[in-house]
C-alpha cells in the first residue's frame, strides 16, 4: 500500500466495521469499537464531513465536537459516496461490493457507468452491487430489529438506494431537522431499531462553493443544531454514532490539469473514469501486459510529484480495495490508477462540462479525503 494510504488506514476501523459493532451492542455484546449495550442504534452519515474539516471548524459545531475524542476516526477508501455508503451498509470493503468509484468503465458493455446517478439498462442494482446489505441480513434473520433508512425524498427510488439500502424501510425528511424528527418518531414506534440517517447538505454545499466557504459553514451549523435535537430527543437506551463517507479538498480552477487527446498520457487509453482526483485508465481488452506497464511509467514520470500511479494488479495486491476483491469488482478497476496526492484534479481537455465548476473534490488517498470522524453519543457516549 502506498505510504500515504497506509498512514491513513493504520489502526483505524473502516466504515465496514460500523454497523456490525452497532448490532453487537444491540445484542449486549462489545465489539472492537467497545460500544456499550443499547436497545436501538442511530448511525448518522454526514456526506462530505472529513475529520480534518470538523477539527478546523469545531467552533461552528460545538455540539458535535463536545463529545468527540479526536482520535475517534474511521477510514474510508475509495473516498467517494457510492463506495463509502455501500461499505457502511454491506459491512464489506469496496473490493467485495464492487462500487469502487463515482464512475467506472463496464468492459463487457463498452460504456462508462455512473454509479451515483446513471443507473439504467445493464446495471441492475440487485446484481451490480455484489453483496447483501446488513438490512437484508437482519430482515432474513428475523432478528426483531427493524432496519430503517431516513433519507431525502429525491433519493428514495435512486439506483444507489436500491443497490446499497435494500432491505430497509425508507422514511423521508426534507431538511436535516425534519430527518431528526422522523428518526425520533421511528424510535418511538419501534422498540428495537437500527436506523441509518443520511444528510447530504454539507457535500452539496462543498461541491458548489467549497468546504471553506460561508455556505458550507452555514450547513455545518445546521447539522450541529440537528444533532443537538437528536441527542436531546433520545432516551438512555439509544446509541448514536456520527460518521461520514469521505472528506473534501477545495480545488480552484487553475489547479485543474488538462490532458489533450493526443497527449502520450492517453496513448492506448480507451476510457477514463473514476473521480477527477482518482482516475481509472482503461486499455483495450487485448492490450499486452507491457502496455499497462508502459502507461504506468509514462504517468509516473509525468505526475509522480503530485500523484501516486500504480497498476490494477498492484492496487489489489497492496490492499487498496480491501483484503478480498471479487472477480467482478476487479474487472471494474482501471488498468492504471492515478491518485492525486496534491491539490489537483485531472480532466481530458475535451471535456468542458459542469463538472469543471465543482470546487470541493474528493476520491483520492490523502488523509483529508479518507479519514472521517466517528462521534459517539447517547448510550454510546464516552
Short mmCIF file of N, CA, C and O in Angstrom, two decimals, residues 208-259:
data_model
loop_
_atom_site.label_atom_id
_atom_site.label_comp_id
_atom_site.label_asym_id
_atom_site.label_seq_id
_atom_site.Cartn_x
_atom_site.Cartn_y
_atom_site.Cartn_z
N UNK A 208 -20.48 22.85 -4.47
CA UNK A 208 -20.87 24.09 -5.15
C UNK A 208 -19.99 25.28 -4.79
O UNK A 208 -19.66 26.10 -5.65
N UNK A 209 -19.60 25.39 -3.53
CA UNK A 209 -18.92 26.61 -3.05
C UNK A 209 -17.55 26.36 -2.43
O UNK A 209 -16.82 27.32 -2.16
N UNK A 210 -17.23 25.10 -2.16
CA UNK A 210 -16.02 24.78 -1.43
C UNK A 210 -16.32 24.61 0.04
O UNK A 210 -17.20 25.30 0.60
N UNK A 211 -15.58 23.72 0.70
CA UNK A 211 -15.88 23.48 2.12
C UNK A 211 -15.38 24.62 3.00
O UNK A 211 -15.81 24.74 4.15
N UNK A 212 -14.52 25.50 2.48
CA UNK A 212 -14.04 26.64 3.26
C UNK A 212 -14.93 27.87 3.07
O UNK A 212 -14.55 28.96 3.50
N UNK A 213 -16.08 27.70 2.47
CA UNK A 213 -16.99 28.81 2.18
C UNK A 213 -17.95 29.07 3.34
O UNK A 213 -18.16 28.23 4.22
N UNK A 214 -18.55 30.26 3.33
CA UNK A 214 -19.59 30.59 4.32
C UNK A 214 -20.81 29.70 4.14
O UNK A 214 -21.48 29.36 5.12
N UNK A 215 -21.11 29.33 2.89
CA UNK A 215 -22.26 28.47 2.63
C UNK A 215 -22.09 27.12 3.31
O UNK A 215 -23.03 26.56 3.88
N UNK A 216 -20.87 26.57 3.26
CA UNK A 216 -20.61 25.28 3.92
C UNK A 216 -20.72 25.42 5.44
O UNK A 216 -21.29 24.56 6.11
N UNK A 217 -20.19 26.52 5.97
CA UNK A 217 -20.27 26.73 7.41
C UNK A 217 -21.72 26.81 7.88
O UNK A 217 -22.07 26.31 8.96
N UNK A 218 -22.56 27.44 7.09
CA UNK A 218 -23.97 27.54 7.45
C UNK A 218 -24.60 26.16 7.54
O UNK A 218 -25.39 25.88 8.46
N UNK A 219 -24.25 25.28 6.63
CA UNK A 219 -24.78 23.92 6.66
C UNK A 219 -24.21 23.14 7.85
O UNK A 219 -24.91 22.31 8.45
N UNK A 220 -22.95 23.38 8.20
CA UNK A 220 -22.37 22.72 9.36
C UNK A 220 -23.10 23.13 10.63
O UNK A 220 -23.39 22.29 11.50
N UNK A 221 -23.42 24.40 10.75
CA UNK A 221 -24.15 24.87 11.93
C UNK A 221 -25.56 24.28 11.97
O UNK A 221 -26.07 23.93 13.03
N UNK A 222 -26.17 24.13 10.80
CA UNK A 222 -27.48 23.49 10.72
C UNK A 222 -27.39 22.03 11.15
O UNK A 222 -28.25 21.52 11.89
N UNK A 223 -26.35 21.35 10.72
CA UNK A 223 -26.12 19.96 11.13
C UNK A 223 -25.94 19.87 12.63
O UNK A 223 -26.49 18.99 13.29
N UNK A 224 -25.17 20.79 13.19
CA UNK A 224 -24.89 20.78 14.62
C UNK A 224 -26.18 20.94 15.42
O UNK A 224 -26.38 20.26 16.43
N UNK A 225 -27.05 21.81 14.96
CA UNK A 225 -28.33 22.01 15.64
C UNK A 225 -29.20 20.76 15.54
O UNK A 225 -29.86 20.36 16.52
N UNK A 226 -29.21 20.12 14.37
CA UNK A 226 -29.99 18.89 14.21
C UNK A 226 -29.45 17.78 15.10
O UNK A 226 -30.22 17.03 15.72
N UNK A 227 -28.13 17.67 15.19
CA UNK A 227 -27.51 16.68 16.07
C UNK A 227 -27.91 16.93 17.52
O UNK A 227 -28.20 15.99 18.27
N UNK A 228 -27.93 18.18 17.93
CA UNK A 228 -28.34 18.52 19.29
C UNK A 228 -29.78 18.08 19.54
O UNK A 228 -30.09 17.53 20.60
N UNK A 229 -30.65 18.30 18.57
CA UNK A 229 -32.05 17.87 18.71
C UNK A 229 -32.14 16.35 18.85
O UNK A 229 -32.94 15.83 19.63
N UNK A 230 -31.31 15.64 18.10
CA UNK A 230 -31.32 14.19 18.17
C UNK A 230 -30.88 13.71 19.55
O UNK A 230 -31.53 12.86 20.17
N UNK A 231 -29.77 14.23 20.03
CA UNK A 231 -29.25 13.76 21.32
C UNK A 231 -30.19 14.12 22.47
O UNK A 231 -30.31 13.38 23.43
N UNK A 232 -30.85 15.27 22.37
CA UNK A 232 -31.79 15.66 23.41
C UNK A 232 -33.08 14.85 23.35
O UNK A 232 -33.76 14.68 24.36
N UNK A 233 -33.40 14.33 22.15
CA UNK A 233 -34.68 13.66 21.96
C UNK A 233 -34.69 12.18 22.26
O UNK A 233 -35.76 11.58 22.37
N UNK A 234 -33.50 11.55 22.37
CA UNK A 234 -33.47 10.10 22.61
C UNK A 234 -33.41 9.80 24.09
O UNK A 234 -32.97 10.62 24.90
N UNK A 235 -33.85 8.59 24.45
CA UNK A 235 -33.73 8.18 25.84
C UNK A 235 -32.40 7.47 26.06
O UNK A 235 -31.60 7.30 25.13
N UNK A 236 -32.16 7.01 27.27
CA UNK A 236 -30.84 6.49 27.65
C UNK A 236 -30.49 5.19 26.94
O UNK A 236 -29.31 4.80 26.91
N UNK A 237 -31.46 4.52 26.33
CA UNK A 237 -31.19 3.24 25.70
C UNK A 237 -30.81 3.31 24.23
O UNK A 237 -30.63 2.28 23.58
N UNK A 238 -30.67 4.53 23.70
CA UNK A 238 -30.39 4.70 22.28
C UNK A 238 -28.94 5.11 22.06
O UNK A 238 -28.47 6.12 22.60
N UNK A 239 -28.22 4.32 21.28
CA UNK A 239 -26.84 4.65 20.93
C UNK A 239 -26.79 5.44 19.63
O UNK A 239 -27.56 5.18 18.71
N UNK A 240 -25.90 6.41 19.57
CA UNK A 240 -25.76 7.26 18.38
C UNK A 240 -24.30 7.26 17.94
O UNK A 240 -23.39 7.47 18.75
N UNK A 241 -24.08 7.03 16.65
CA UNK A 241 -22.77 7.19 16.03
C UNK A 241 -22.91 8.14 14.85
O UNK A 241 -23.85 8.02 14.06
N UNK A 242 -21.99 9.10 14.74
CA UNK A 242 -21.96 10.01 13.60
C UNK A 242 -20.66 9.77 12.85
O UNK A 242 -19.57 9.78 13.44
N UNK A 243 -20.77 9.56 11.54
CA UNK A 243 -19.58 9.38 10.72
C UNK A 243 -19.83 10.00 9.35
O UNK A 243 -20.79 10.73 9.16
N UNK A 244 -18.94 9.73 8.40
CA UNK A 244 -19.03 10.32 7.06
C UNK A 244 -18.47 9.34 6.05
O UNK A 244 -17.80 8.36 6.39
N UNK A 245 -18.75 9.61 4.78
CA UNK A 245 -18.26 8.74 3.70
C UNK A 245 -16.91 9.19 3.15
O UNK A 245 -16.18 8.40 2.56
N UNK A 246 -16.57 10.46 3.34
CA UNK A 246 -15.31 11.00 2.82
C UNK A 246 -15.13 12.42 3.32
O UNK A 246 -16.08 13.05 3.81
N UNK A 247 -13.91 12.94 3.18
CA UNK A 247 -13.66 14.35 3.40
C UNK A 247 -13.65 15.09 2.08
O UNK A 247 -14.24 14.64 1.09
N UNK A 248 -12.96 16.23 2.05
CA UNK A 248 -13.02 17.07 0.85
C UNK A 248 -11.84 18.02 0.81
O UNK A 248 -11.34 18.45 1.86
N UNK A 249 -11.40 18.35 -0.40
CA UNK A 249 -10.35 19.33 -0.63
C UNK A 249 -10.86 20.33 -1.66
O UNK A 249 -11.42 19.93 -2.68
N UNK A 250 -10.67 21.61 -1.42
CA UNK A 250 -11.07 22.63 -2.39
C UNK A 250 -10.01 22.76 -3.47
O UNK A 250 -8.82 22.95 -3.17
N UNK A 251 -10.43 22.64 -4.72
CA UNK A 251 -9.52 22.72 -5.87
C UNK A 251 -9.98 23.86 -6.78
O UNK A 251 -11.01 23.73 -7.45
N UNK A 252 -9.26 24.98 -6.82
CA UNK A 252 -9.65 26.07 -7.71
C UNK A 252 -9.43 25.69 -9.17
O UNK A 252 -8.70 24.75 -9.49
N UNK A 253 -10.05 26.43 -10.06
CA UNK A 253 -10.00 26.11 -11.49
C UNK A 253 -8.57 26.04 -12.01
O UNK A 253 -8.25 25.16 -12.85
N UNK A 254 -7.68 26.88 -11.53
CA UNK A 254 -6.33 26.89 -12.08
C UNK A 254 -5.51 25.68 -11.67
O UNK A 254 -4.41 25.46 -12.18
N UNK A 255 -6.05 24.86 -10.74
CA UNK A 255 -5.35 23.64 -10.35
C UNK A 255 -5.91 22.40 -11.07
O UNK A 255 -5.51 21.28 -10.77
N UNK A 256 -6.81 22.62 -12.02
CA UNK A 256 -7.29 21.52 -12.84
C UNK A 256 -6.27 21.23 -13.95
O UNK A 256 -5.90 22.14 -14.70
N UNK A 257 -5.83 20.00 -14.04
CA UNK A 257 -4.84 19.62 -15.05
C UNK A 257 -5.56 19.05 -16.27
O UNK A 257 -6.30 18.06 -16.17
N UNK A 258 -5.35 19.69 -17.39
CA UNK A 258 -5.97 19.27 -18.65
C UNK A 258 -5.02 18.37 -19.43
O UNK A 258 -3.82 18.67 -19.56
N UNK A 259 -5.57 17.32 -20.00
CA UNK A 259 -4.77 16.40 -20.81
C UNK A 259 -5.40 16.32 -22.19
O UNK A 259 -6.58 15.95 -22.33
#
